[in-house]
Tab-separated table of C-alpha atoms and ligand atoms in Angstrom:
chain	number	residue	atom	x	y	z
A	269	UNK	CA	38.273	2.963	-35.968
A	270	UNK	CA	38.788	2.360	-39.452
A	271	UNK	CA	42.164	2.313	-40.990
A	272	UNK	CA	41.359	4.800	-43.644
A	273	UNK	CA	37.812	6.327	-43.905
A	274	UNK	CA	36.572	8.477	-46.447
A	275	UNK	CA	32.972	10.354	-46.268
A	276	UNK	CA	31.665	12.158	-49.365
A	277	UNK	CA	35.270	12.397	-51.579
A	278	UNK	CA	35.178	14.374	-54.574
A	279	UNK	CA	38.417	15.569	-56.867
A	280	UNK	CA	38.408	17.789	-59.667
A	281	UNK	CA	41.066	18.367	-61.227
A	282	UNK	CA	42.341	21.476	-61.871
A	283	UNK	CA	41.638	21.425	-65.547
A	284	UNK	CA	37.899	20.886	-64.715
A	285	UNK	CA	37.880	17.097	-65.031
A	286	UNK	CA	35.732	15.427	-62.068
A	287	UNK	CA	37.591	12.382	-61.298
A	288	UNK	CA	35.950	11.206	-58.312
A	289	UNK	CA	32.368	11.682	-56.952
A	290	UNK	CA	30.720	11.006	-53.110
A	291	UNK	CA	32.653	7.982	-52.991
A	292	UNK	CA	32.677	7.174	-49.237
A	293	UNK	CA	34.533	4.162	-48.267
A	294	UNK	CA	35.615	2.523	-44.844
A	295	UNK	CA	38.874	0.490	-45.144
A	296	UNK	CA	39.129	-2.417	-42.290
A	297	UNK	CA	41.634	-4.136	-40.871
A	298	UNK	CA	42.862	-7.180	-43.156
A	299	UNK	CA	40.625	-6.435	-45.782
A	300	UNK	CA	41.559	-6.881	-49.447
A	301	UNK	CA	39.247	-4.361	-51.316
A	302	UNK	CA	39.292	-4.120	-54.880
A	303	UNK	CA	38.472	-1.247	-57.516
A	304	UNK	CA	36.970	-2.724	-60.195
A	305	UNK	CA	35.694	-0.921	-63.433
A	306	UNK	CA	36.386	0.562	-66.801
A	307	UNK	CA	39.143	2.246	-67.746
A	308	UNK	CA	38.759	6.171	-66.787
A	309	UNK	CA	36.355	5.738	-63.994
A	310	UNK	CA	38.426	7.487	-61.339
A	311	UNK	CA	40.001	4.013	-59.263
A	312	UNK	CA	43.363	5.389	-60.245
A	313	UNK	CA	42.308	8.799	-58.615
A	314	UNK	CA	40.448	6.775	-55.123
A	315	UNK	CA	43.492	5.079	-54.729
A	316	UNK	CA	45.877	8.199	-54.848
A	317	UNK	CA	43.862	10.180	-52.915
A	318	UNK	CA	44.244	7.542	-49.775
A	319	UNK	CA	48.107	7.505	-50.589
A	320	UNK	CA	48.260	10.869	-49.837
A	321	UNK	CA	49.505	11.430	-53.828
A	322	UNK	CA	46.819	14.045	-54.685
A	323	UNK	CA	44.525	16.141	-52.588
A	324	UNK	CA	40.953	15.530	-52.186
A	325	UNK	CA	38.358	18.667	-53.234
A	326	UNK	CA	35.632	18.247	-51.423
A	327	UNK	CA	34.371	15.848	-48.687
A	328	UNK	CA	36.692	14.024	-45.742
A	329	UNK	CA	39.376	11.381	-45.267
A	330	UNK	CA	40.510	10.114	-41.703
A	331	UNK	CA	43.597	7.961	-41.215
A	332	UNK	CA	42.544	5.736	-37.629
A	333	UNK	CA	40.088	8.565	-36.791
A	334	UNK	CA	42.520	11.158	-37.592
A	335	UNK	CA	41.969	13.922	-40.065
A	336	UNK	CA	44.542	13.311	-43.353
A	337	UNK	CA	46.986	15.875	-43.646
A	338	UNK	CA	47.904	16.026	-40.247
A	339	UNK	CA	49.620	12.418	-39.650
A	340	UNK	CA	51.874	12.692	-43.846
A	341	UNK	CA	55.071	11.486	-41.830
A	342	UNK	CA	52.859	8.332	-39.992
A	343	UNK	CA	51.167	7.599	-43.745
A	344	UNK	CA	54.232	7.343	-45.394
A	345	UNK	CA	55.408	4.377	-42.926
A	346	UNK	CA	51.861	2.995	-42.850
A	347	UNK	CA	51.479	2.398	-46.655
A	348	UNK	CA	53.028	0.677	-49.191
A	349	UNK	CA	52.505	1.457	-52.439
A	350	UNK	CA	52.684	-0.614	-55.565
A	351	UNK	CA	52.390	0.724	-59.367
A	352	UNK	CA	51.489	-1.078	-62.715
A	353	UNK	CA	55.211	-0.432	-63.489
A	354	UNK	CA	57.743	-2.040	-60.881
A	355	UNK	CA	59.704	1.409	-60.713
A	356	UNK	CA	63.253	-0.119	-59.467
A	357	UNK	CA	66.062	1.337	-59.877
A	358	UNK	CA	68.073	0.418	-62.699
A	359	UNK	CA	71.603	1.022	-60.791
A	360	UNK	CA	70.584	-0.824	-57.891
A	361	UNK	CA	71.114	-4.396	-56.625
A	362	UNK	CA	67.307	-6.143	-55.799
A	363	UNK	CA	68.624	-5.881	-52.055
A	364	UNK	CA	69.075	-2.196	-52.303
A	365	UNK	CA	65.778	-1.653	-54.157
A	366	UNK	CA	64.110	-3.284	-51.157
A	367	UNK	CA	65.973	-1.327	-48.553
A	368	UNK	CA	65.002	2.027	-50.219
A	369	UNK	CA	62.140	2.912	-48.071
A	370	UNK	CA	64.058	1.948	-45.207
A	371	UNK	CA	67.224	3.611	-45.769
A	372	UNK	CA	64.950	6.932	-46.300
A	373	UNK	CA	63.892	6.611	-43.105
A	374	UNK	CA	67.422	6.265	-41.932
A	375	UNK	CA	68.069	2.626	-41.248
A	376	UNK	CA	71.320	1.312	-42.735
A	377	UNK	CA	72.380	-0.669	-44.910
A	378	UNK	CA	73.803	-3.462	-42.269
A	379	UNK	CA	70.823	-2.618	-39.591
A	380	UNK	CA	68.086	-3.702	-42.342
A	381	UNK	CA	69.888	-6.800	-43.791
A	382	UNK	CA	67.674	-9.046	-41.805
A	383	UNK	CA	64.650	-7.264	-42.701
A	384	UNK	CA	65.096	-6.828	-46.639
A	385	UNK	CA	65.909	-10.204	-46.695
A	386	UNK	CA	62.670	-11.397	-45.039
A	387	UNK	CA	60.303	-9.199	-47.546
A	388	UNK	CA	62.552	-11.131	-50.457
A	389	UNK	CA	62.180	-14.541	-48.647
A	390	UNK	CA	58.525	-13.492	-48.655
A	391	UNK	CA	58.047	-12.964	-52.549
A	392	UNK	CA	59.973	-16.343	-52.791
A	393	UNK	CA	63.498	-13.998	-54.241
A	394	UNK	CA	66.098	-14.485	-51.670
A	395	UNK	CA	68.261	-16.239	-53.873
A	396	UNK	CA	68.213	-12.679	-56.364
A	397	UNK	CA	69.309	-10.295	-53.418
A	398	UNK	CA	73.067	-9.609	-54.754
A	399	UNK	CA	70.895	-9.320	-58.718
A	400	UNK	CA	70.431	-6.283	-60.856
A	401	UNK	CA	66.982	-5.479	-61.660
A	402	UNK	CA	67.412	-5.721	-65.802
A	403	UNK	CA	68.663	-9.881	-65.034
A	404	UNK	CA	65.377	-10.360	-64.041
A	405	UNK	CA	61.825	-11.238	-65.672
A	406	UNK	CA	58.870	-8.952	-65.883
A	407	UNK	CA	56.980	-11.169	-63.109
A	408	UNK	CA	59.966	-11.362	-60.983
A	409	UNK	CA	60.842	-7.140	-60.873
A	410	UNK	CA	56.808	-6.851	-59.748
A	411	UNK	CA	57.663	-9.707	-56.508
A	412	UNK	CA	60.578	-6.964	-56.154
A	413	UNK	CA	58.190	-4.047	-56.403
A	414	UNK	CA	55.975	-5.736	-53.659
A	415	UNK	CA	58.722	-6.845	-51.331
A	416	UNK	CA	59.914	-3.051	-51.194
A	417	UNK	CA	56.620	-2.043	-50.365
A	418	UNK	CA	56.030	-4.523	-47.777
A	419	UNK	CA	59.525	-3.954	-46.187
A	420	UNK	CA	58.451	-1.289	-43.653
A	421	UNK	CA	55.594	-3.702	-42.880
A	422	UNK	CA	52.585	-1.388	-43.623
A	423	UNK	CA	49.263	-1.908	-42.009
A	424	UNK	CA	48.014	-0.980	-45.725
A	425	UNK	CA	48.919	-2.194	-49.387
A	426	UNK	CA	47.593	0.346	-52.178
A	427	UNK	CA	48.228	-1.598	-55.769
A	428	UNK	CA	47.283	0.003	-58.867
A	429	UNK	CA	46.948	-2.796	-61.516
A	430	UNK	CA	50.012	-3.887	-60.606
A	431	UNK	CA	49.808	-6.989	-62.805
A	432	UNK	CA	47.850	-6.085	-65.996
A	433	UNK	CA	51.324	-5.870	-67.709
A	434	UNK	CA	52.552	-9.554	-67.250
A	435	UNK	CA	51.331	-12.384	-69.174
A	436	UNK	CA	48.696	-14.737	-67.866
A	437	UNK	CA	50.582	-17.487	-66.436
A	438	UNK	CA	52.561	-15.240	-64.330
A	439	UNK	CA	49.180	-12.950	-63.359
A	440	UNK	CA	47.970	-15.980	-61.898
A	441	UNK	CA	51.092	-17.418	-60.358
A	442	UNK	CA	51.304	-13.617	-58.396
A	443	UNK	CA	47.543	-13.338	-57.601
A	444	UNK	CA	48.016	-17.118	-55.574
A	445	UNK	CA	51.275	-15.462	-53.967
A	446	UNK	CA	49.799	-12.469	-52.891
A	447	UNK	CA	46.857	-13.971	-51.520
A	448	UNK	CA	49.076	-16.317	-49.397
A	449	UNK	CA	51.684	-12.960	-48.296
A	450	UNK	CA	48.363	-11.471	-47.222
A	451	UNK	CA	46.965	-14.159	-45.089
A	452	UNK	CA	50.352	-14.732	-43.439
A	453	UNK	CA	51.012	-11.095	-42.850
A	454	UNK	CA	47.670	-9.500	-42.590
A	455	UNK	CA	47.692	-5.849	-43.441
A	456	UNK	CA	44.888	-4.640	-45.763
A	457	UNK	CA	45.228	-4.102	-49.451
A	458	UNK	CA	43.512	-1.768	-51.804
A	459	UNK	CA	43.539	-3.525	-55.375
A	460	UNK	CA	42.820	-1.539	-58.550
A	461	UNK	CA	41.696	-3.818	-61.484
A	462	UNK	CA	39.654	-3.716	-64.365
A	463	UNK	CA	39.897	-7.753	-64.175
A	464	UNK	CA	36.205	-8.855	-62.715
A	465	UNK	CA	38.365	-12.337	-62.460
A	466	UNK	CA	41.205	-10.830	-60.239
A	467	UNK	CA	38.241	-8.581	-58.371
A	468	UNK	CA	36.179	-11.874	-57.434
A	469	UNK	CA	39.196	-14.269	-56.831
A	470	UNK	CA	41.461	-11.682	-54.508
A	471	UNK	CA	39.096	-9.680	-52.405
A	472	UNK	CA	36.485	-9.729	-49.912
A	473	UNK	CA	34.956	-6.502	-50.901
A	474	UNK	CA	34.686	-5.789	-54.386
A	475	UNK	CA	33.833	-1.225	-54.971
A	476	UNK	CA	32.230	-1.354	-58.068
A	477	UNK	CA	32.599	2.309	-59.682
A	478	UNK	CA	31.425	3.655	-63.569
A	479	UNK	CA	32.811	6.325	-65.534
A	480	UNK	CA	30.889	9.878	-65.821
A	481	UNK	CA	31.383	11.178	-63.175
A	482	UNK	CA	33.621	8.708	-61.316
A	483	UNK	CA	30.888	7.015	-58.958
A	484	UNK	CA	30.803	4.076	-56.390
A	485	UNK	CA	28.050	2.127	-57.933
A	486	UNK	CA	27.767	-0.834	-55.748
A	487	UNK	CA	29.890	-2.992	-53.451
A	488	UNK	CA	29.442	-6.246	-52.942
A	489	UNK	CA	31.308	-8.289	-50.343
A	490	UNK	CA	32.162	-12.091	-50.963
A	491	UNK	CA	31.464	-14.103	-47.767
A	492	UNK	CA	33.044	-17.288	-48.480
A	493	UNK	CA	35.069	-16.731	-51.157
A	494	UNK	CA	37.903	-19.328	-52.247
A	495	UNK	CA	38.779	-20.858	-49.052
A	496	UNK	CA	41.299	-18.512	-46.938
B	1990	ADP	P1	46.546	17.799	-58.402
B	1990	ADP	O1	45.345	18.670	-58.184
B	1990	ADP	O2	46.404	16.468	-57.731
B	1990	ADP	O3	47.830	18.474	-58.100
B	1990	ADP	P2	46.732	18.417	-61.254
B	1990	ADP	O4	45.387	18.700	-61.843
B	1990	ADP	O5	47.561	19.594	-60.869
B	1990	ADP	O6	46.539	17.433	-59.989
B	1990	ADP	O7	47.530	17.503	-62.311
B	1990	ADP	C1	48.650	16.718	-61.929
B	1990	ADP	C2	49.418	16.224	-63.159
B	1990	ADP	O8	48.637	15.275	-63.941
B	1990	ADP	C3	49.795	17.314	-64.093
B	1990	ADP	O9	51.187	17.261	-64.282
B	1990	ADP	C4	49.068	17.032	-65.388
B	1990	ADP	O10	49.916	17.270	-66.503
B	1990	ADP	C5	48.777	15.557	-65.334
B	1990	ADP	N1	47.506	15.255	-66.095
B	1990	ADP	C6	46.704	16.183	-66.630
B	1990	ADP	N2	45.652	15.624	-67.244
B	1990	ADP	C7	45.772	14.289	-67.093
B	1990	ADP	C8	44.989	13.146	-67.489
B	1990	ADP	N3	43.846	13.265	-68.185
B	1990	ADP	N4	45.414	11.936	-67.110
B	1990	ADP	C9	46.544	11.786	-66.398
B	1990	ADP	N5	47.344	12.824	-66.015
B	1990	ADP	C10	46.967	14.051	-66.360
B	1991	ADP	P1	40.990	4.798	-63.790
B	1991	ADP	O1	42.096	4.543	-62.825
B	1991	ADP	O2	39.688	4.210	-63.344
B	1991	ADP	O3	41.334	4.414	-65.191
B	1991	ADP	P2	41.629	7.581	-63.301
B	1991	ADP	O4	41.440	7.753	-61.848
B	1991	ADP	O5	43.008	7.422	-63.803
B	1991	ADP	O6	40.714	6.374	-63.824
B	1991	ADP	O7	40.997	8.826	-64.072
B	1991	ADP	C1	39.668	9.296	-63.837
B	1991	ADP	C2	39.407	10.488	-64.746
B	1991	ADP	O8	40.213	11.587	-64.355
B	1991	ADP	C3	39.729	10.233	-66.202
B	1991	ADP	O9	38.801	10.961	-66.976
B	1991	ADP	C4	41.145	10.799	-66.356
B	1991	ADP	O10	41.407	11.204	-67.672
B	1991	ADP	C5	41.086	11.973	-65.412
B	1991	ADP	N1	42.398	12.322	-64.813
B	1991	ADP	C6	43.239	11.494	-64.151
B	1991	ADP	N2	44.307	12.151	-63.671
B	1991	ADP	C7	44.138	13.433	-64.051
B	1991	ADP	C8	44.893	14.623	-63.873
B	1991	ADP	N3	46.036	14.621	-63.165
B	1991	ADP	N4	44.422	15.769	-64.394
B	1991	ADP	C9	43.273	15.771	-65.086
B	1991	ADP	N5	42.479	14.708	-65.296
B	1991	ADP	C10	42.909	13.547	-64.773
């Protein structure tokens, strides 16, 4: 089955705005899918609902065939999830940042050493392990973001325009890295962008959705993209 499936979603929120519309969506195995429209048109609110973040109004979502809401302790290690803002903690070493998810699952400090420092290795940040967060560049707090995500090695990435606050050069730089992380590793990744260039270069499926009222207006999937 699917990874995540969703048949007919529709949120409202509960100050009457409707966010989402029918979108129905099937979510394979090492697919990178992409969200791609304006500003407002209810990606934000697709990609929360699969997190698990916000409930869903109408219609249905199944995690591997199973009805969402019924497997929250299995999503949680199953997902990673990264936002536009790298979210570390200020008081925390890089290494300890990165064990986070881990440790609130119980692992220990000493017990996920080897771990941690494989997600760093994979953003290319060993050498910044024993680092504070604020000692490091915009770019290089994101590679932390997504190593902490990745650490519990999810079978699904959710990343909500996780680079539209860095400057070209190092948007680029992560887009190449990513794409190389996800061939090696291969989970799936859900991509929120307003970027048609980040869309077209990153995914295989590209969910094309306009504003009033947040709709699915086309997907188009890219056989041979850049070569993979
Ligand atoms: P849910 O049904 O998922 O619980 P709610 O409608 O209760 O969502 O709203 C969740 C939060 O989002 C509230 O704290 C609210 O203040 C905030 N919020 C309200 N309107 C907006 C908006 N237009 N954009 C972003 N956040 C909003
Ligand atoms: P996008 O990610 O495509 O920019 P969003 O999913 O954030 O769009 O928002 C879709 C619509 O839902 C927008 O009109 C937004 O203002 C509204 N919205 C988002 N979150 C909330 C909320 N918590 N409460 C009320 N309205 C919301």
């Amino acid at each position: 089955p699917p990874l995540v499936s969703l048949r007919n979603v529709s949120k409202r929120f509960a100050n009457g705005t409707l966010a989402l519309q029918g979108m129905s969506l099937d979510v394979g195995e090492h697919d990178f899918i992409s969200f791609l429209g304006p500003s407002g048109c209810g990606k934000s609110t697709a990609l929360r609902l699969v997190a698990g973040l916000t409930r869903l109004s109408s219609g249905d979502m199944r995690w591997s065939a199973t009805p969402a809401g019924t497997v929250a302790g299995k999503i949680d290690r199953d997902l990673g999830f990264v936002f536009q803002e790298p979210t570390l903690m200020p008081w925390a070493k890089v290494f300890d940042n990165v064990w986070l998810p881990l440790k609130l699952t119980g692992v220990s400090r000493d017990a996920a050493a080897p771990v941690v420092h494989q997600a760093l290795e994979m953003v290319g940040l060993s050498r910044f392990a024993d680092v504070y967060p604020r000692e490091l560049s915009g770019g290089m707090k994101m590679r932390v973001s997504i190593a902490r995500a990745l650490v519990t090695r999810p079978r699904l990435l959710l990343m909500d325009e996780p680079f539209a606050a860095l400057d070209e050069m190092t948007r680029i730089k992560l887009n190449n890295d990513l794409l190389s992380i996800w061939r090696e590793h291969r989970f799936s990744v859900i991509f929120v962008t307003h970027s048609v260039y980040e869309s077209v270069y990153l995914s295989n499926r590209i969910v094309v959705m306009a504003a009033r009222p947040g709709r699915v207006i086309d997907e188009i999937r890219i056989e041979e993209p850049y070569p993979r």
